[in-house]
XYZ file of C-alpha atoms in Angstrom:
620
model
C -0.123 0.022 -0.040
C 2.859 2.285 0.708
C 4.298 2.018 -2.757
C 1.028 2.387 -4.325
C 0.301 5.675 -2.476
C 3.949 6.929 -3.289
C 2.940 6.378 -7.014
C -0.235 8.633 -6.729
C 1.564 11.476 -4.674
C 4.479 11.150 -7.236
C 2.101 11.938 -10.016
C 0.487 14.716 -8.529
C 3.847 16.506 -7.512
C 5.271 15.757 -10.725
C 2.361 16.610 -12.538
C 0.951 19.694 -11.037
C 3.779 21.331 -8.828
C 5.318 24.815 -9.917
C 8.634 23.488 -8.829
C 9.372 20.822 -10.574
C 12.621 21.106 -12.755
C 15.916 19.803 -11.241
C 16.954 21.948 -8.763
C 19.725 20.516 -6.456
C 21.750 23.285 -6.968
C 19.634 25.908 -5.435
C 18.683 25.722 -1.429
C 15.538 27.577 -1.015
C 16.055 27.627 2.841
C 19.424 29.599 2.093
C 17.466 32.511 0.513
C 13.874 32.503 1.731
C 12.316 32.612 4.903
C 8.773 30.606 5.074
C 5.463 31.703 6.959
C 2.200 30.146 7.223
C -1.233 31.902 7.409
C -4.935 31.231 7.461
C -6.308 33.895 5.372
C -10.146 34.685 6.075
C -12.471 35.142 2.794
C -15.421 37.151 3.061
C -17.669 34.497 4.018
C -15.272 33.613 7.081
C -13.748 30.549 5.872
C -9.787 30.474 6.138
C -7.537 29.287 3.593
C -4.339 27.651 4.558
C -1.446 29.607 2.822
C 2.289 29.331 2.820
C 4.436 32.458 2.146
C 8.141 32.171 0.997
C 9.894 35.492 1.183
C 13.310 36.584 0.193
C 15.942 37.187 3.091
C 17.315 39.811 1.369
C 14.772 42.616 2.644
C 16.759 45.722 0.779
C 14.379 45.724 -1.910
C 10.428 45.028 -2.417
C 9.199 42.067 -4.412
C 6.353 41.155 -6.465
C 3.952 38.474 -4.990
C 3.654 35.015 -7.299
C 0.718 32.775 -6.129
C -0.003 29.218 -6.921
C -3.444 28.469 -5.864
C -4.114 24.390 -5.882
C -6.425 21.618 -4.868
C -3.425 19.065 -4.819
C -1.975 20.334 -1.621
C 0.644 23.324 -0.810
C 2.888 20.804 1.151
C 5.053 20.689 3.056
C 3.544 21.865 6.183
C 5.207 23.487 8.668
C 7.332 26.703 8.776
C 10.565 24.921 8.949
C 9.655 22.768 5.905
C 10.491 24.016 2.714
C 9.210 23.275 -0.905
C 11.280 23.523 -4.073
C 10.484 26.718 -5.901
C 10.484 27.158 -9.466
C 14.734 27.900 -9.847
C 14.604 30.502 -12.482
C 11.898 32.468 -10.864
C 13.245 31.954 -7.200
C 16.646 33.014 -8.381
C 15.211 36.174 -9.737
C 13.447 36.944 -6.446
C 9.757 36.944 -5.795
C 7.686 36.345 -2.947
C 6.162 32.996 -3.558
C 2.581 32.063 -2.208
C 0.966 28.866 -2.286
C -2.542 28.055 -1.083
C -4.737 25.010 -0.577
C -8.112 26.169 -2.073
C -11.151 26.015 -0.677
C -11.957 22.554 1.025
C -8.871 20.713 0.132
C -6.162 19.486 2.542
C -5.624 22.200 5.235
C -7.976 25.095 4.017
C -11.551 25.084 5.397
C -14.809 25.074 3.680
C -16.314 22.845 0.983
C -14.631 21.862 -2.185
C -16.721 21.871 -5.151
C -14.747 20.463 -8.604
C -14.796 23.048 -11.159
C -16.893 25.342 -8.946
C -19.052 27.596 -11.025
C -18.231 31.324 -11.671
C -20.896 33.272 -10.036
C -21.798 36.476 -11.944
C -22.759 39.773 -10.180
C -22.137 38.134 -6.673
C -23.787 39.438 -3.703
C -23.028 39.806 -0.007
C -20.995 36.789 1.092
C -21.495 34.540 -2.146
C -17.864 33.124 -3.110
C -16.546 31.374 -6.151
C -12.718 30.920 -7.233
C -12.582 34.734 -8.324
C -13.549 35.765 -5.160
C -11.252 33.593 -3.413
C -8.493 34.786 -5.250
C -9.536 38.474 -4.643
C -9.629 38.328 -1.204
C -6.284 36.297 -1.025
C -4.553 38.919 -3.059
C -6.010 41.659 -1.120
C -5.001 40.268 1.980
C -1.470 39.378 0.814
C -1.189 42.989 -0.623
C -1.941 44.532 2.806
C -0.248 42.104 5.391
C 2.759 40.770 3.761
C 5.995 42.956 4.280
C 8.522 44.082 1.645
C 5.869 43.346 -1.433
C 6.134 46.106 -4.344
C 2.040 46.184 -4.873
C 2.042 44.197 -7.863
C 0.937 40.293 -7.952
C 1.182 37.448 -10.669
C -0.600 34.063 -10.710
C 0.077 30.821 -12.324
C -0.686 27.251 -12.313
C -0.713 23.935 -14.439
C -3.896 22.147 -15.121
C -6.556 22.337 -12.155
C -3.873 25.180 -10.661
C -4.187 26.535 -14.177
C -8.133 26.851 -13.925
C -7.385 28.973 -10.610
C -5.251 30.993 -12.402
C -7.680 31.659 -15.272
C -10.432 32.001 -12.754
C -8.343 34.944 -11.233
C -8.394 36.947 -13.977
C -11.963 37.308 -14.177
C -13.105 40.417 -11.730
C -9.268 40.801 -11.273
C -7.931 42.472 -8.261
C -6.139 45.880 -9.233
C -2.871 44.621 -7.869
C -3.047 41.474 -10.272
C -0.911 42.774 -13.306
C 0.244 39.015 -14.865
C -1.555 35.718 -15.062
C -0.286 32.632 -16.729
C -2.866 29.762 -16.957
C -1.270 26.729 -17.981
C -2.914 23.641 -19.261
C -5.988 25.226 -17.970
C -9.157 23.182 -17.436
C -12.092 25.048 -19.382
C -14.801 22.238 -20.099
C -14.820 18.870 -18.459
C -17.512 17.488 -20.950
C -16.619 18.915 -24.244
C -12.666 17.797 -24.513
C -10.677 18.614 -21.326
C -9.910 15.624 -18.932
C -12.848 13.828 -18.210
C -14.508 13.604 -21.626
C -13.784 14.113 -25.220
C -17.110 14.883 -27.270
C -18.871 12.734 -24.571
C -16.754 10.241 -24.270
C -15.336 9.152 -20.891
C -11.476 9.664 -20.265
C -11.604 6.100 -18.614
C -8.297 5.355 -17.502
C -7.274 8.681 -16.422
C -10.781 9.844 -14.902
C -10.849 6.708 -12.700
C -7.390 6.622 -11.472
C -7.607 10.500 -10.727
C -10.461 10.371 -8.761
C -9.505 7.104 -6.923
C -7.339 9.320 -4.786
C -8.243 12.970 -5.443
C -12.180 12.161 -5.110
C -11.619 10.352 -1.540
C -14.094 12.562 0.785
C -11.774 14.095 3.724
C -13.548 14.042 7.020
C -11.369 16.882 8.702
C -8.441 19.417 7.841
C -5.632 16.854 6.341
C -1.787 17.543 5.860
C -1.433 14.207 3.828
C -2.882 12.418 0.767
C -5.409 9.792 1.256
C -4.690 6.110 0.241
C -5.945 5.403 -3.221
C -8.332 2.619 -3.570
C -6.103 -0.485 -3.973
C -6.217 -2.479 -7.090
C -3.309 -4.809 -8.505
C -3.212 -5.370 -11.957
C 0.054 -5.436 -14.294
C -2.007 -4.778 -17.439
C -4.204 -1.510 -17.535
C -5.884 -2.822 -21.005
C -7.076 -6.110 -19.134
C -7.874 -4.398 -15.738
C -10.077 -1.725 -17.127
C -11.640 -4.367 -19.448
C -13.022 -5.966 -16.303
C -14.747 -2.796 -15.445
C -16.929 -2.801 -18.311
C -19.820 -2.203 -18.624
C -19.400 0.862 -16.362
C -21.559 0.010 -13.542
C -18.796 -2.599 -12.754
C -16.566 0.853 -11.778
C -18.711 0.933 -8.471
C -19.452 -2.847 -7.819
C -15.510 -3.628 -8.231
C -13.635 -0.653 -7.710
C -15.139 2.757 -6.316
C -18.073 0.877 -4.119
C -19.937 4.164 -4.096
C -17.148 6.099 -2.096
C -16.432 8.784 -4.959
C -19.285 11.400 -4.777
C -17.994 13.052 -8.109
C -18.284 9.650 -9.849
C -21.699 9.773 -8.790
C -22.519 12.928 -10.119
C -21.038 11.970 -13.678
C -23.288 8.910 -13.797
C -26.023 11.281 -13.146
C -25.105 13.579 -15.952
C -24.057 11.666 -19.254
C -25.185 14.662 -21.381
C -24.268 18.073 -21.569
C -26.589 19.410 -19.277
C -26.775 22.295 -16.696
C -24.276 20.465 -14.208
C -21.599 20.733 -16.786
C -22.447 23.928 -18.650
C -22.136 25.897 -15.353
C -18.472 24.753 -15.100
C -17.655 26.112 -18.175
C -15.296 28.925 -17.713
C -15.221 30.268 -21.371
C -18.192 32.527 -21.476
C -16.906 34.459 -18.508
C -13.697 36.092 -19.440
C -15.030 39.649 -20.047
C -12.994 42.523 -18.721
C -9.507 40.843 -18.107
C -7.255 43.505 -17.152
C -3.991 41.474 -16.297
C -1.353 40.527 -18.927
C -2.110 36.779 -19.840
C 0.307 34.066 -21.056
C -1.406 30.863 -21.635
C 0.741 27.779 -21.858
C 0.092 24.661 -23.270
C 1.666 21.430 -24.903
C 0.770 19.980 -28.560
C 1.046 16.500 -26.692
C -1.119 17.547 -24.047
C -3.930 14.960 -23.935
C -5.797 16.386 -20.656
C -6.329 20.177 -21.099
C -5.126 21.461 -24.502
C -8.814 22.197 -25.330
C -8.899 24.269 -22.406
C -5.170 26.004 -23.480
C -6.435 27.092 -26.715
C -10.049 28.104 -25.652
C -9.188 30.068 -22.578
C -6.682 31.893 -25.266
C -9.673 32.238 -27.820
C -12.135 33.530 -25.101
C -9.974 36.211 -23.723
C -9.069 37.290 -27.201
C -12.284 37.611 -28.419
C -13.778 39.370 -25.301
C -10.729 41.752 -24.601
C -9.932 43.641 -27.835
C -6.394 45.014 -27.100
C -5.911 42.866 -24.018
C -2.106 41.652 -23.340
C -3.131 38.184 -24.316
C -0.490 35.793 -25.419
C -0.124 31.906 -26.408
C 2.416 29.587 -25.749
C 2.646 25.962 -27.288
C 5.681 23.696 -27.285
C 6.281 20.048 -28.067
C 5.102 18.828 -24.614
C 2.601 16.649 -22.869
C 0.773 17.839 -19.822
C 2.756 20.247 -17.549
C 6.240 18.865 -18.802
C 7.329 22.489 -19.469
C 7.627 22.476 -15.862
C 9.149 19.203 -15.011
C 11.721 17.963 -17.674
C 14.291 19.734 -19.997
C 11.885 19.098 -23.190
C 14.512 17.147 -25.239
C 12.085 14.363 -26.053
C 8.821 12.804 -25.945
C 9.052 8.788 -26.504
C 11.068 8.169 -29.681
C 10.882 11.455 -30.735
C 13.381 14.231 -30.374
C 13.172 18.091 -30.655
C 16.522 19.377 -31.288
C 17.033 21.524 -28.202
C 16.079 22.043 -24.360
C 12.401 23.540 -25.317
C 10.971 23.303 -21.814
C 13.994 24.843 -20.414
C 13.922 27.795 -23.300
C 10.393 28.305 -22.030
C 11.137 28.835 -18.505
C 14.251 31.107 -18.955
C 13.182 32.718 -22.364
C 9.650 33.195 -21.705
C 7.944 32.705 -18.285
C 10.792 34.409 -16.405
C 10.854 37.486 -18.985
C 7.235 37.782 -18.590
C 6.937 37.926 -14.967
C 9.996 40.325 -14.652
C 8.334 42.375 -17.534
C 4.924 42.749 -16.174
C 5.441 42.692 -12.160
C 9.030 44.475 -12.040
C 9.115 46.842 -14.991
C 12.516 44.654 -16.020
C 13.752 43.740 -19.193
C 11.732 43.151 -22.203
C 8.876 40.768 -23.180
C 8.387 39.979 -26.857
C 4.865 41.830 -28.452
C 4.388 38.849 -30.429
C 1.020 37.567 -29.599
C 1.853 33.393 -30.442
C 5.107 31.618 -30.120
C 4.572 28.172 -31.256
C 6.917 25.378 -31.599
C 6.698 23.719 -35.251
C 7.197 20.025 -35.110
C 8.575 18.248 -37.686
C 11.088 20.882 -38.425
C 11.702 21.615 -34.704
C 11.725 25.263 -34.218
C 10.069 28.017 -32.857
C 8.021 30.338 -34.668
C 6.267 33.731 -33.895
C 2.831 34.795 -35.224
C 0.743 37.975 -34.708
C -2.234 35.669 -33.884
C -3.544 32.250 -33.460
C -4.219 30.824 -35.896
C -2.149 32.634 -38.305
C -3.831 35.216 -40.775
C -2.317 33.398 -44.079
C -3.282 29.932 -43.056
C -5.043 28.364 -46.360
C -8.202 26.341 -46.030
C -7.576 22.776 -48.159
C -9.173 19.572 -47.771
C -7.673 15.952 -47.542
C -10.207 13.804 -49.240
C -10.652 10.120 -48.642
C -10.785 8.059 -52.052
C -10.919 4.572 -53.288
C -7.629 2.475 -53.063
C -7.216 3.835 -49.381
C -6.049 7.177 -50.972
C -5.810 10.419 -49.528
C -5.857 13.706 -51.663
C -5.492 17.218 -51.480
C -8.629 18.958 -52.968
C -12.342 17.311 -53.326
C -13.425 14.052 -53.991
C -12.538 12.890 -57.765
C -14.963 10.167 -58.075
C -18.753 10.289 -58.755
C -18.905 6.638 -58.013
C -20.195 6.037 -54.231
C -17.336 3.921 -52.493
C -16.880 2.950 -48.753
C -14.661 0.805 -46.586
C -16.007 -1.379 -43.462
C -14.901 -2.661 -40.579
C -16.071 -4.886 -37.857
C -15.833 -3.348 -34.410
C -15.902 -5.726 -31.163
C -16.396 -3.818 -28.023
C -15.151 -7.007 -26.282
C -11.800 -6.522 -28.528
C -11.137 -2.448 -28.661
C -8.279 -1.021 -30.183
C -5.535 0.031 -27.748
C -4.468 3.662 -27.409
C -0.884 2.710 -27.142
C 1.209 -0.235 -27.806
C 2.946 -0.025 -24.460
C 2.042 -2.363 -21.653
C 1.473 -0.501 -18.495
C 0.348 -1.139 -14.895
C -3.241 -0.073 -14.161
C -2.357 2.292 -11.393
C -0.599 4.439 -13.694
C -2.075 7.399 -14.801
C -1.728 6.757 -18.665
C 1.001 6.523 -21.081
C 1.783 10.196 -22.044
C 4.064 9.329 -25.110
C 1.223 7.740 -26.910
C 0.475 11.420 -28.160
C 3.369 10.879 -30.746
C 3.655 7.351 -30.673
C 4.307 5.036 -33.824
C 0.917 3.889 -34.962
C 1.912 0.929 -37.154
C 0.725 -1.264 -34.202
C -3.096 0.095 -34.927
C -2.596 0.137 -39.008
C -2.112 -3.546 -39.026
C -5.506 -4.267 -37.315
C -8.415 -5.148 -39.442
C -10.702 -2.754 -37.386
C -8.650 0.413 -38.491
C -8.865 1.955 -41.688
C -5.953 3.702 -43.279
C -5.824 6.091 -45.878
C -2.393 8.016 -47.218
C -0.998 10.236 -49.485
C 1.771 9.654 -52.150
C 5.269 10.809 -50.872
C 5.284 14.405 -50.515
C 6.859 16.539 -53.521
C 7.599 19.162 -51.049
C 7.260 20.269 -47.500
C 3.865 20.507 -46.277
C 3.112 22.714 -42.919
C -0.318 22.179 -41.495
C -1.336 24.869 -38.937
C -4.580 25.666 -36.855
C -7.592 23.469 -36.178
C -8.441 20.517 -37.916
C -12.200 19.171 -38.674
C -12.757 15.509 -39.502
C -15.997 15.735 -41.897
C -16.932 12.299 -42.537
C -19.952 10.273 -43.935
C -20.848 7.184 -41.867
C -23.128 4.296 -41.402
C -22.961 1.498 -38.720
C -25.103 -1.816 -38.090
C -25.574 -0.672 -34.627
C -27.556 2.501 -32.961
C -24.411 4.075 -31.802
C -20.461 4.190 -32.532
C -17.692 5.979 -31.459
C -15.505 7.580 -34.115
C -11.708 7.997 -33.884
C -9.598 10.069 -36.534
C -6.062 10.326 -36.131
C -3.510 12.294 -38.045
C -0.177 10.679 -38.876
C 3.290 11.570 -40.187
C 4.725 8.566 -42.467
C 8.301 8.597 -42.385
C 10.027 7.342 -45.723
C 11.250 3.692 -45.800
C 14.789 5.321 -46.019
C 14.524 7.202 -42.839
C 17.664 6.662 -40.684
C 17.449 5.519 -37.091
C 18.455 8.543 -34.505
C 21.860 8.436 -33.211
C 21.830 8.014 -30.178
C 18.784 5.651 -30.050
C 17.731 5.320 -26.357
C 14.285 4.036 -27.253
C 15.789 1.418 -29.991
C 13.388 3.232 -32.520
C 12.813 1.915 -36.121
C 12.414 5.145 -37.959
C 11.869 3.838 -41.451
C 7.955 3.365 -42.208
C 7.405 5.214 -38.705
C 3.810 6.548 -38.361
C 4.109 9.464 -35.920
C 0.573 10.397 -34.227
C 0.311 14.041 -34.667
C -3.248 14.664 -33.612
C -6.267 12.287 -32.815
C -9.654 12.605 -31.262
C -12.934 10.795 -30.549
C -16.494 11.435 -30.864
C -19.653 9.350 -29.300
C -21.619 9.268 -32.311
C -24.890 9.677 -30.280
C -23.832 13.408 -29.534
C -22.831 14.291 -33.307
C -25.826 16.376 -33.538
C -26.479 18.050 -29.991
C -24.145 17.234 -27.317
C -27.555 17.916 -25.022
C -29.793 15.653 -26.914
C -28.311 12.117 -27.468
C -29.887 10.550 -30.672
C -29.435 6.892 -32.028
C -28.065 6.095 -35.700
C -30.642 4.669 -37.872
C -28.874 1.109 -38.818
C -27.406 1.401 -42.158
C -28.082 5.012 -43.003
C -25.335 7.191 -44.334
C -24.991 9.754 -41.746
C -22.383 13.062 -41.601
C -20.546 13.321 -38.521
C -18.177 16.319 -37.508
C -15.229 15.691 -35.164
C -13.221 18.931 -34.256
C -9.577 18.077 -33.969
C -7.228 20.224 -31.897
C -4.856 22.582 -33.412
C -1.479 21.737 -34.995
C 1.667 23.184 -36.118
C 3.428 20.404 -37.946
C 5.603 20.126 -40.848
C 5.205 16.971 -43.013
C 8.778 16.886 -44.971
C 9.149 16.086 -48.509
C 9.095 12.340 -49.133
C 6.736 11.743 -46.056
C 3.417 10.862 -46.128
C 0.170 12.039 -44.561
C -2.151 9.524 -43.373
C -5.477 9.335 -41.566
C -6.420 6.479 -39.537
C -10.240 5.760 -38.711
C -11.446 3.457 -35.700
C -14.036 3.092 -33.245
C -12.287 2.468 -30.097
C -9.251 3.820 -27.900
C -8.863 2.118 -25.246
C -8.574 1.748 -22.425
C -7.711 5.882 -22.522
C -11.275 6.081 -23.321
C -14.318 3.858 -22.555
C -15.811 1.345 -24.824
C -19.168 2.212 -27.018
C -21.307 -0.907 -26.517
C -22.675 0.399 -30.052
C -26.192 -0.002 -28.651
C -28.045 3.271 -28.178
C -28.216 3.380 -24.356
C -27.296 5.863 -21.223
C -23.668 4.393 -20.869
C -23.527 4.415 -17.055
C -26.383 2.099 -16.931
C -25.344 -0.087 -19.929
C -25.587 -4.230 -19.623
C -23.448 -6.760 -20.748
C -26.015 -7.657 -23.302
C -25.665 -4.079 -24.885
C -22.369 -4.689 -26.030
C -22.465 -5.992 -29.649
C -20.264 -6.237 -32.840
C -20.990 -3.778 -35.487
C -19.826 -3.121 -38.986
C -18.892 0.291 -39.345
C -18.396 2.028 -42.641
C -16.823 5.445 -44.172
C -18.255 6.454 -47.368
C -16.834 8.704 -49.902
C -17.519 10.176 -53.372
C -18.684 13.678 -54.810
C -22.002 12.757 -53.035
C -20.547 11.776 -49.956
C -17.133 13.834 -49.325
C -15.593 12.415 -46.275
C -12.321 14.499 -45.851
C -10.161 15.950 -43.252
C -10.461 20.399 -43.547
C -6.693 21.626 -42.847
C -4.929 24.904 -42.832
C -1.929 25.140 -44.783
C 0.550 27.369 -43.930
C 2.464 29.172 -46.926
């Protein structure tokens, strides 16, 4: 059990802490004093807050806040956490706070606490708790310069984003990094109505355990022992088995998820995006191309602030990283693929530090370029005045006979289709990697070699001829497909893949023993539960055998397919166990029975009449 707990604590520390990069050479205790406070909110609830103040008191410093549901450990005035070394060396007052209802803070915790417009009296939300915290800090912490910044990754990114709404006048800079925005549409818990099974169940098996009092330690996660995540999560299908075999009715938020399978008021009121009006701080939104959790939140937080606040200092940074890895690694590689430089160190030293120095200290300069994006495929940073770039040209990658993928509209008037049998008892795995069921998920799946999937009979493959010149895709993608099924529901997974030529040389060094010739590198993929194809609020069945149009938004890319490479599209109906399995019978998934899980023949149609295609943006 101790080792099991350590796995989960390590995950939360590594994934969501602000003090992640190797910092053995910097002693926080030698340079900072620590104090602990219980800061009162407007309704009387007190939030536990740790404050690290530079020992050099000959000058004043801005305040940098990190609000978290993951604990502001370690507790005790004599126990010091690591601080983000680049920022710590420059000198800031660091503030870490347990949010309302978590660990050592009073009150009731609410997941993705909804924002309350026009609050009255003692009404509170995360925006007001941030405001009250900032007001107290400015008035009570000595040697502050009157300016505040806030940052955070993932859930803490959500809290950083909420602080931008109705912001305190002292809040001058905010950096929501991989911020959660919508837990139903395409962040964390769901992608277009499909449950992110492995991640969600593992997450709430520790995060969702109710506390009975103030605590300074993580609870023991719910025990299970299985060296194979695929087999373990298959044993939890249908989803009613989650309670029978795993949660046993002890996870309150799981009970809420089960009651709200559709995009109803429960989920809508947790959507942050409608509320980013009158944002006054400078905002630096940060994310990773390979973030399988909150890339939607990254892009749409930036776009919401941009649309609602003309003229705001609103910037977007995206690098070649999975969730939060820009804070925890050097950023040289992910899985088999290297990126030519220490991209994460570059971000911390050349982007994040200058951002806070400029807006909180008035020192140095910060580039006015709105979007700083890493171009995968050619491994270089690029700057744009807006995102997506204004000169992107819309194009279509059309599905054709012979499993071809061609630029332009479909050429054939003849109606064609390819089919496969989808078996919910043998779903397509999301990774070829065998992993323990207790592991959160396999992060490098986001750029993993897809040859293991292409060889399955339940995966359709379309690809271009070898490219005659480099092609750079930029901005959002849309899979616009004409499909049919013999069932009454179906999931549709679409993957964009960069196929290396057979002549591609293995890298040197090659620690993962990558076989580069013919490598099928995943660039982007997503999933849609078909019953939500027209309306996420009102699911509707498929008519068996009827050709039906579906549209699946794929998140943005900035990737160059090099000359001689091929562009590939794979289409399938499961991606397990990252996502739960569709029974292929129209039903409430949380009440599904074993008999609902049936094989179905899925077909993808293409012709001038049924122009199945991927809509892309080409950057000249």
